[in-house]
Amino acid sequence: MQRLQKFTRAVFLAVAVLSIGSALPQSFGPLSIVTEAEAAVARSIQVQGNTRVEDETVVSYMTIVPGRSYSAFDVDESLKALYATGLFATVDITPRGSTVVVTVTENPIINRVSFEGNKKIKDDALETAVRSQPRSMLSRAKVQADVQNILEAYRRSGRYGASVDPQVIDRGQNRVDLVFEINEGAKTGVERISFIGNSAFSDGRLRDVIRTRESGLLSFMRSTDTYDPDRLAADEELIRQYYNKKGYADFRIVSTSADLDREQNIFYVTFTVEEGEKYEIGDVEIVSTIPDIDPEELRKLIRTRSGQTFNSLRIEQSVEDITVRVSEDGYAFARVRPRGARDYENNKISLIYYIEEGQRAYIERINIIGNDRTREYVIRREFDVAEGDAYNRALVDKAERRLRNLQFFENVSITTQQGSAPDRVVVNVRVEEKATGEISFGVGFSTVDGIVGDISLTEKNFLGRGQFVKVGVGGGTDTRSFEFRFIEPFFMGRRVALDLDVYRTVDDANDYRSFDQEKTGGGFGFTLPLREEELTVRLFYNIFQEDNTDPNNRSTDINNCNTNDLSLAVCDSLGTYLTSLVGYEFRYNTLNRNLDPSDGSFVSFGQDFAGLGGDSYYVKTEAQARTYQEIVADYGLVGSLSVRGGHIFAIGDERLRVSEQYMLGGDLVRGFENQGIGPRDATTDDAIGGQFYFAATAETRFPFPIIPKEFGLSGAVFADAGSLWEADSDLVSLVDNNGGRIDSNDFNVRASVGAGIRWNSPFGPLRADFAYPLVKDDADKTQIFRLTGGTRF
């Protein structure tokens, strides 16, 4: 019976081992079948075929141990372990009596890794994507992984038709060159972006909200018309924010799909949305469970008002402002939770901001990931909390928004994880950097300055320190300029921006300016936030020197001034003057974007005080207000209203020079030449400026129908009004006492209407306006057509 059992076990083991051996890849080589009936004890292990890898290294990976019995399972596991090292091309384990012979063929050493056929992605970028490196061993698995990484890099750049063929070139002595032959293929564009379920806003309006663009004639100049899953996820958030800011509190994105047509190499992107109802804000309350917190004192921090359209951004900002204020009062763990009660019948949401003691949790660590160039402190300083402080989600969200607004990063993501204790939180900040430097060359033509050109170098994140640097030079028919500007956004480690600038301009006399002027100067200023990014104040100091010259004889002496060609008021302003001034400016800015805004307001008020040494003594006051609103969002109609004005007066017995007074013309009231409005010498026709001015504009912008938006063409209709009056009385007397006369010195409103064309081309802005003056003075200089702007290349 025992013999039968032993025989049965032997047969069963042999069958099992044969099954395992037959399942192994052929490249593993022949596998010896070891049964209990044979000698299954390895007295020694002999390694053959290795030249670089030591015998002991080979044996260390094996599960077969000298002096111990082994089975087919041990052979199988040893084979797998040796192949997994990536050191060997082939491995063969064969028992020879009591000796186990391991025969290996070592993988060759990579002499060089190169890429061929790549033009859109440079070698440096591809080298970071592959794991195979020179002086490392060639591994088939690693090469296959490298191929997939290269293909993924091309997919990220919008080329889904790319292919990669790895080639191994034998260089002798077991050394090879690894060459990735790449066929980049054509760019896989986004043919169409569609929306399903939208009724409040058209497809065209929603396409303007997102970053992904449809392919078109100008696709060769941009990369946002390719499929990128990360960009598409960001687009979802942009759509969600847009709807939430427009009152659609129940909005959600049901699904997003990107379908690839491989034959045509194009994507079709579809967003399926559910808009819900549009809400207004009803009652707004603050409820605090913390006894020492008075809700009424916090009400002024709330940015949501009853009757306004529901706006999630305003709610988020209100939560942040209240959180900061309560934290300053000593409640670091306080939480502010907004809650909305929907009135479905009247489409209103009543808001309640609950203030309560939050769970005690501390920030154990803040990890910064992905900042290869940007210094770590540049990212950390955007947080109002630091390691060891109380953790507050509202302040972390605020930091994330600040990091996005820096425009240093393509993507910003902040996540949290459990720390070393239940009351510890680890904050992980992941950023993806983008290019922040720019070299621009420009040339253009305008009816004001003729042919102009410029070159500038701008870096928004200088040396990764978050500093702004710009150097630019320009010139044209009548002007030359140089500019250097530097901004340190965190001066002395505080949220105070320091700006420095140096400049020089040379302006020759032309059709609207009767004297030559050279101005050299510079200054510095400090910008302090009063309410985050919306309300700021700038304190500044400027110093500059003017050289005003008679263009006829190049003289700066009034006694040599040619009064037949120049007004006495202009002659009186000739010479070299130094101006030293201090000033301040308040700014309130809620524009959705500073360039070509479509929503929000901008208000500023400031004063200059000249007389801290130098030759000028005056006080200048200026204010302006602009507001923008979408009239018909689906058709891209944007309405704007703006008004601005100023007053300057001399201090003491001093008089104002012509160059110090305000000038007004087609830059603010179209239909008139530059300096075409206001006080003018009747004899010489020279504009001498005024102490008061105002200008107002109502304008509606609209895209051209039929013409694709990618061309950047739009139109505008407008109405302008303004006036410039009351030149310095000493200048007026000087002209009057010498037999002259000053015209248009009184307050008289000028008005014009017109239409224009805007071209926001990839090469730069161009603006053409046709304006007809409705109301003007006889002495004014009119200009029906005005062209400004230029091109970039």
Coordinates of C-alpha atoms in Angstrom, one line a residue, residues 145-497:
A145 CA 7.6 50.9 -21.7
D146 CA 9.7 53.7 -23.3
V147 CA 7.8 53.4 -26.5
Q148 CA 4.5 53.8 -24.7
N149 CA 5.9 56.9 -22.8
I150 CA 7.0 58.5 -26.1
L151 CA 3.6 57.8 -27.6
E152 CA 1.9 59.3 -24.6
A153 CA 4.1 62.4 -25.0
Y154 CA 2.9 62.8 -28.5
R155 CA -0.7 62.3 -27.5
R156 CA -0.3 65.0 -25.0
S157 CA 0.9 67.3 -27.8
G158 CA -2.2 66.3 -29.9
R159 CA -0.6 63.7 -32.2
Y160 CA -2.6 60.4 -31.8
G161 CA -1.3 59.1 -35.2
A162 CA 2.3 59.0 -34.0
S163 CA 4.2 55.7 -34.1
V164 CA 7.6 54.6 -32.6
D165 CA 9.8 51.8 -33.8
P166 CA 12.8 51.0 -31.5
Q167 CA 15.9 49.8 -33.3
V168 CA 18.9 48.1 -31.7
I169 CA 22.3 48.6 -33.5
D170 CA 25.1 46.2 -32.5
R171 CA 28.3 48.0 -31.8
G172 CA 30.3 44.9 -30.8
Q173 CA 31.7 43.9 -27.5
N174 CA 28.1 43.4 -26.3
R175 CA 27.4 47.2 -26.7
V176 CA 24.4 48.6 -28.7
D177 CA 22.9 51.8 -29.8
L178 CA 19.2 52.2 -29.0
V179 CA 17.4 54.3 -31.7
F180 CA 13.8 55.3 -31.5
E181 CA 12.6 55.9 -35.0
I182 CA 9.5 58.2 -34.7
N183 CA 6.8 59.0 -37.2
E184 CA 5.1 62.0 -35.7
G185 CA 2.1 62.0 -38.0
A186 CA -0.3 64.9 -38.5
K187 CA -1.7 66.8 -35.6
T188 CA -5.0 65.3 -34.3
G189 CA -7.2 68.4 -34.1
V190 CA -10.6 68.9 -32.5
E191 CA -12.9 69.2 -35.4
R192 CA -16.1 70.1 -33.5
I193 CA -17.0 71.0 -29.9
S194 CA -20.7 70.4 -29.2
F195 CA -23.0 71.0 -26.2
I196 CA -26.1 69.0 -25.4
G197 CA -28.7 70.3 -22.9
N198 CA -27.8 74.0 -23.0
S199 CA -30.5 76.6 -23.6
A200 CA -29.4 79.6 -21.6
F201 CA -26.2 80.0 -23.5
S202 CA -25.4 79.0 -27.1
D203 CA -22.7 76.6 -28.1
G204 CA -20.6 79.5 -29.5
R205 CA -20.8 81.3 -26.1
L206 CA -19.7 78.2 -24.2
R207 CA -16.9 77.6 -26.6
D208 CA -15.5 81.0 -25.7
V209 CA -15.5 80.0 -22.0
I210 CA -13.3 76.9 -22.4
R211 CA -9.6 76.7 -23.4
T212 CA -10.0 74.0 -26.0
R213 CA -10.5 75.4 -29.5
E214 CA -11.8 73.9 -32.7
S215 CA -9.3 73.4 -35.5
G216 CA -9.3 76.1 -38.2
L217 CA -7.1 78.2 -40.5
L218 CA -5.0 79.5 -37.7
S219 CA -4.4 76.1 -36.0
F220 CA -0.7 76.2 -36.9
M221 CA -0.3 79.1 -34.5
R222 CA -1.8 77.5 -31.4
S223 CA -1.9 74.2 -29.5
T224 CA -5.2 74.4 -27.8
D225 CA -7.1 72.9 -30.7
T226 CA -5.8 69.4 -29.9
Y227 CA -7.3 66.8 -27.5
D228 CA -5.8 66.9 -24.0
P229 CA -7.7 65.1 -21.2
D230 CA -6.2 67.4 -18.6
R231 CA -7.3 70.5 -20.5
L232 CA -10.7 69.0 -21.0
A233 CA -11.1 68.4 -17.3
A234 CA -10.1 72.0 -16.7
D235 CA -12.7 73.0 -19.3
E236 CA -15.4 71.3 -17.3
E237 CA -14.5 73.3 -14.3
L238 CA -14.5 76.5 -16.4
I239 CA -18.0 75.8 -17.7
R240 CA -19.2 75.0 -14.2
Q241 CA -17.8 78.2 -12.8
Y242 CA -19.3 80.2 -15.6
Y243 CA -22.8 78.8 -15.0
N244 CA -22.5 79.2 -11.2
K245 CA -21.4 82.8 -11.6
K246 CA -24.4 83.5 -13.9
G247 CA -26.9 82.3 -11.3
Y248 CA -27.3 78.6 -12.2
A249 CA -26.7 77.0 -8.8
D250 CA -28.0 73.6 -9.8
F251 CA -25.8 73.3 -12.9
R252 CA -24.0 70.0 -13.5
I253 CA -22.0 68.4 -16.3
V254 CA -23.6 65.0 -17.0
S255 CA -20.8 63.7 -19.2
T256 CA -17.9 64.7 -21.4
S257 CA -16.9 62.6 -24.4
A258 CA -14.1 62.8 -26.9
D259 CA -14.6 60.5 -30.0
L260 CA -11.6 59.9 -32.2
D261 CA -12.1 59.4 -35.9
R262 CA -9.0 57.5 -36.8
E263 CA -9.5 57.6 -40.5
Q264 CA -9.6 61.4 -40.6
N265 CA -7.4 61.9 -37.5
I266 CA -9.8 64.2 -35.7
F267 CA -11.7 64.4 -32.4
Y268 CA -15.3 65.2 -31.8
V269 CA -15.8 66.6 -28.2
T270 CA -19.2 66.7 -26.7
F271 CA -20.3 68.2 -23.3
T272 CA -23.6 67.0 -22.0
V273 CA -24.9 69.5 -19.4
E274 CA -27.9 70.0 -17.2
E275 CA -28.4 73.8 -16.5
G276 CA -31.2 73.9 -14.0
E277 CA -32.9 77.2 -13.0
K278 CA -31.4 80.6 -12.7
Y279 CA -31.5 82.0 -9.2
E280 CA -31.3 85.4 -7.5
I281 CA -30.1 85.9 -3.9
G282 CA -32.9 86.2 -1.3
D283 CA -32.2 87.0 2.3
V284 CA -28.6 86.9 3.6
E285 CA -27.8 86.1 7.2
I286 CA -24.9 85.3 9.4
V287 CA -25.3 82.8 12.2
S288 CA -22.5 82.2 14.7
T289 CA -22.3 79.5 17.4
I290 CA -19.2 81.2 18.8
P291 CA -20.4 83.5 21.6
D292 CA -17.8 86.2 21.2
I293 CA -18.4 86.6 17.5
D294 CA -20.9 89.4 16.6
P295 CA -22.5 88.5 13.2
E296 CA -23.5 92.1 12.5
E297 CA -19.8 93.2 12.6
L298 CA -19.0 90.7 9.9
R299 CA -21.9 91.7 7.6
K300 CA -19.7 94.3 5.8
L301 CA -17.4 91.5 4.6
I302 CA -20.2 89.8 2.7
R303 CA -20.0 90.3 -1.0
T304 CA -23.5 88.8 -1.8
R305 CA -26.5 91.1 -1.6
S306 CA -30.2 90.4 -1.7
G307 CA -31.5 90.8 -5.2
Q308 CA -28.2 90.1 -7.0
T309 CA -27.8 87.2 -9.4
F310 CA -26.5 84.1 -7.6
N311 CA -22.7 84.1 -7.9
S312 CA -20.7 81.2 -6.4
L313 CA -17.4 83.2 -6.7
R314 CA -18.8 85.9 -4.5
I315 CA -19.9 83.4 -1.9
E316 CA -16.4 81.8 -1.9
Q317 CA -14.8 85.2 -1.5
S318 CA -17.2 86.0 1.4
V319 CA -16.3 82.8 3.1
E320 CA -12.6 83.5 2.8
D321 CA -13.0 87.1 4.1
I322 CA -15.0 86.0 7.1
T323 CA -12.7 83.1 7.9
V324 CA -9.6 85.4 7.9
R325 CA -11.4 88.0 10.1
V326 CA -12.5 85.3 12.6
S327 CA -9.0 83.8 12.7
E328 CA -7.6 87.2 13.5
D329 CA -9.9 87.4 16.4
G330 CA -8.3 84.3 17.9
Y331 CA -10.5 81.5 16.5
A332 CA -8.1 79.7 14.2
F333 CA -10.2 76.5 13.9
A334 CA -13.4 78.4 13.1
R335 CA -15.3 77.1 10.0
V336 CA -17.6 79.2 7.8
R337 CA -20.2 77.1 6.0
P338 CA -22.5 78.8 3.5
R339 CA -25.9 77.2 3.2
G340 CA -28.6 78.0 0.6
A341 CA -32.3 77.6 1.0
R342 CA -34.0 77.4 -2.4
D343 CA -37.3 79.0 -3.1
Y344 CA -38.2 77.1 -6.2
E345 CA -41.4 79.0 -6.9
N346 CA -39.6 82.4 -7.0
N347 CA -36.2 81.1 -8.1
K348 CA -34.4 82.6 -5.1
I349 CA -31.7 81.3 -2.8
S350 CA -31.5 82.6 0.7
L351 CA -28.0 82.4 2.1
I352 CA -26.9 81.7 5.6
Y353 CA -23.2 81.8 6.6
Y354 CA -22.8 79.5 9.6
I355 CA -19.7 80.2 11.8
E356 CA -18.8 77.4 14.1
E357 CA -15.8 75.9 15.8
G358 CA -14.2 73.4 13.4
Q359 CA -12.4 70.2 14.1
R360 CA -9.0 70.8 15.6
A361 CA -6.4 69.9 12.9
Y362 CA -2.9 71.2 12.3
I363 CA -0.9 71.4 9.1
E364 CA 1.9 68.9 9.6
R365 CA 3.6 69.5 6.3
I366 CA 3.2 71.3 3.0
N367 CA 4.7 69.4 0.1
I368 CA 5.5 71.3 -3.1
I369 CA 5.6 69.0 -6.2
G370 CA 6.4 69.8 -9.8
N371 CA 8.2 73.1 -9.4
D372 CA 11.4 72.5 -11.4
R373 CA 12.0 76.2 -12.0
T374 CA 9.9 78.2 -9.6
R375 CA 11.4 78.6 -6.2
E376 CA 9.5 76.9 -3.4
Y377 CA 9.1 80.0 -1.4
V378 CA 7.3 81.7 -4.3
I379 CA 4.6 79.0 -3.9
R380 CA 4.5 78.9 -0.1
R381 CA 4.1 82.7 0.3
E382 CA 0.7 82.5 -1.5
F383 CA -0.6 80.6 1.6
D384 CA -2.0 82.5 4.5
V385 CA -1.2 79.4 6.6
A386 CA 2.1 77.6 7.3
E387 CA 3.3 74.3 8.7
G388 CA 2.2 74.0 12.3
D389 CA -0.8 76.4 11.8
A390 CA -4.4 75.4 12.2
Y391 CA -5.8 73.7 9.0
N392 CA -8.6 75.6 7.3
R393 CA -9.9 74.5 4.0
A394 CA -11.2 77.9 3.0
L395 CA -7.7 79.4 3.3
V396 CA -6.2 76.5 1.3
D397 CA -8.7 77.1 -1.5
K398 CA -7.8 80.7 -1.4
A399 CA -4.1 79.8 -1.9
E400 CA -5.0 77.6 -4.9
R401 CA -6.9 80.5 -6.6
R402 CA -3.9 82.8 -6.0
L403 CA -1.5 80.3 -7.5
R404 CA -3.7 80.0 -10.6
N405 CA -3.8 83.8 -10.9
L406 CA 0.0 84.0 -11.0
Q407 CA -0.1 82.6 -14.5
F408 CA 3.1 80.7 -13.8
F409 CA 1.6 77.2 -14.0
E410 CA -0.4 75.2 -16.5
N411 CA -2.2 73.3 -13.8
V412 CA -2.5 73.7 -10.0
S413 CA -3.9 71.0 -7.7
I414 CA -4.0 71.0 -3.9
T415 CA -4.9 67.8 -2.1
T416 CA -4.7 66.6 1.5
Q417 CA -3.9 63.4 3.3
Q418 CA -3.8 62.1 6.8
G419 CA -0.7 63.0 8.7
S420 CA 1.2 61.2 11.4
A421 CA -1.7 61.6 13.9
P422 CA -5.5 62.0 13.6
D423 CA -5.2 65.8 14.1
R424 CA -2.4 66.2 11.6
V425 CA -2.9 67.0 7.9
V426 CA -0.4 66.9 5.0
V427 CA -1.1 69.3 2.2
N428 CA 0.2 68.4 -1.2
V429 CA 0.6 71.1 -3.8
R430 CA 1.1 69.9 -7.4
V431 CA 2.0 72.3 -10.1
E432 CA 2.8 72.0 -13.8
E433 CA 5.0 74.9 -14.9
K434 CA 4.6 76.7 -18.2
A435 CA 6.8 79.1 -20.2
T436 CA 6.7 82.6 -18.6
G437 CA 9.2 84.4 -20.8
E438 CA 8.5 86.2 -24.1
I439 CA 10.4 88.0 -26.8
S440 CA 8.3 90.1 -29.0
F441 CA 9.1 92.0 -32.2
G442 CA 6.6 94.5 -33.6
V443 CA 6.1 96.8 -36.5
G444 CA 3.0 98.8 -37.2
F445 CA 1.5 101.9 -38.7
S446 CA -0.9 104.4 -37.3
T447 CA -2.4 107.7 -38.5
V448 CA -1.0 109.3 -35.3
D449 CA 2.6 108.2 -35.1
G450 CA 3.3 106.8 -38.6
I451 CA 5.5 103.8 -38.9
V452 CA 6.5 102.4 -35.5
G453 CA 8.4 99.3 -34.3
D454 CA 9.5 97.8 -31.1
I455 CA 11.3 94.9 -29.5
S456 CA 10.8 93.8 -25.9
L457 CA 11.9 91.0 -23.6
T458 CA 9.5 90.1 -20.8
E459 CA 9.8 87.5 -18.0
K460 CA 7.0 87.1 -15.6
N461 CA 8.8 84.7 -13.3
F462 CA 12.4 86.0 -13.4
L463 CA 14.9 83.2 -12.2
G464 CA 11.9 81.4 -10.7
R465 CA 11.6 84.1 -8.0
G466 CA 8.2 85.3 -9.1
Q467 CA 9.5 88.7 -10.2
F468 CA 8.5 90.6 -13.4
V469 CA 11.2 92.1 -15.6
K470 CA 10.7 93.9 -18.9
V471 CA 13.2 95.5 -21.2
G472 CA 12.0 97.2 -24.4
V473 CA 13.1 99.6 -27.1
G474 CA 11.1 101.2 -29.8
G475 CA 11.1 103.7 -32.6
G476 CA 9.3 105.2 -35.4
T477 CA 8.9 108.2 -37.7
D478 CA 8.6 110.7 -34.9
T479 CA 9.5 108.8 -31.7
R480 CA 12.1 106.7 -30.0
S481 CA 11.8 105.0 -26.6
F482 CA 13.5 102.8 -24.1
E483 CA 12.0 101.2 -21.0
F484 CA 13.1 99.0 -18.1
R485 CA 10.6 97.8 -15.6
F486 CA 11.0 95.5 -12.5
I487 CA 8.3 94.3 -10.1
E488 CA 8.9 92.4 -6.8
P489 CA 5.4 91.3 -5.7
F490 CA 6.5 90.4 -2.2
F491 CA 8.8 93.1 -0.9
M492 CA 10.6 92.3 2.3
G493 CA 8.5 89.1 2.6
R494 CA 5.2 91.0 2.8
R495 CA 2.3 91.1 0.4
V496 CA 3.5 94.5 -0.9
A497 CA 4.6 94.9 -4.5

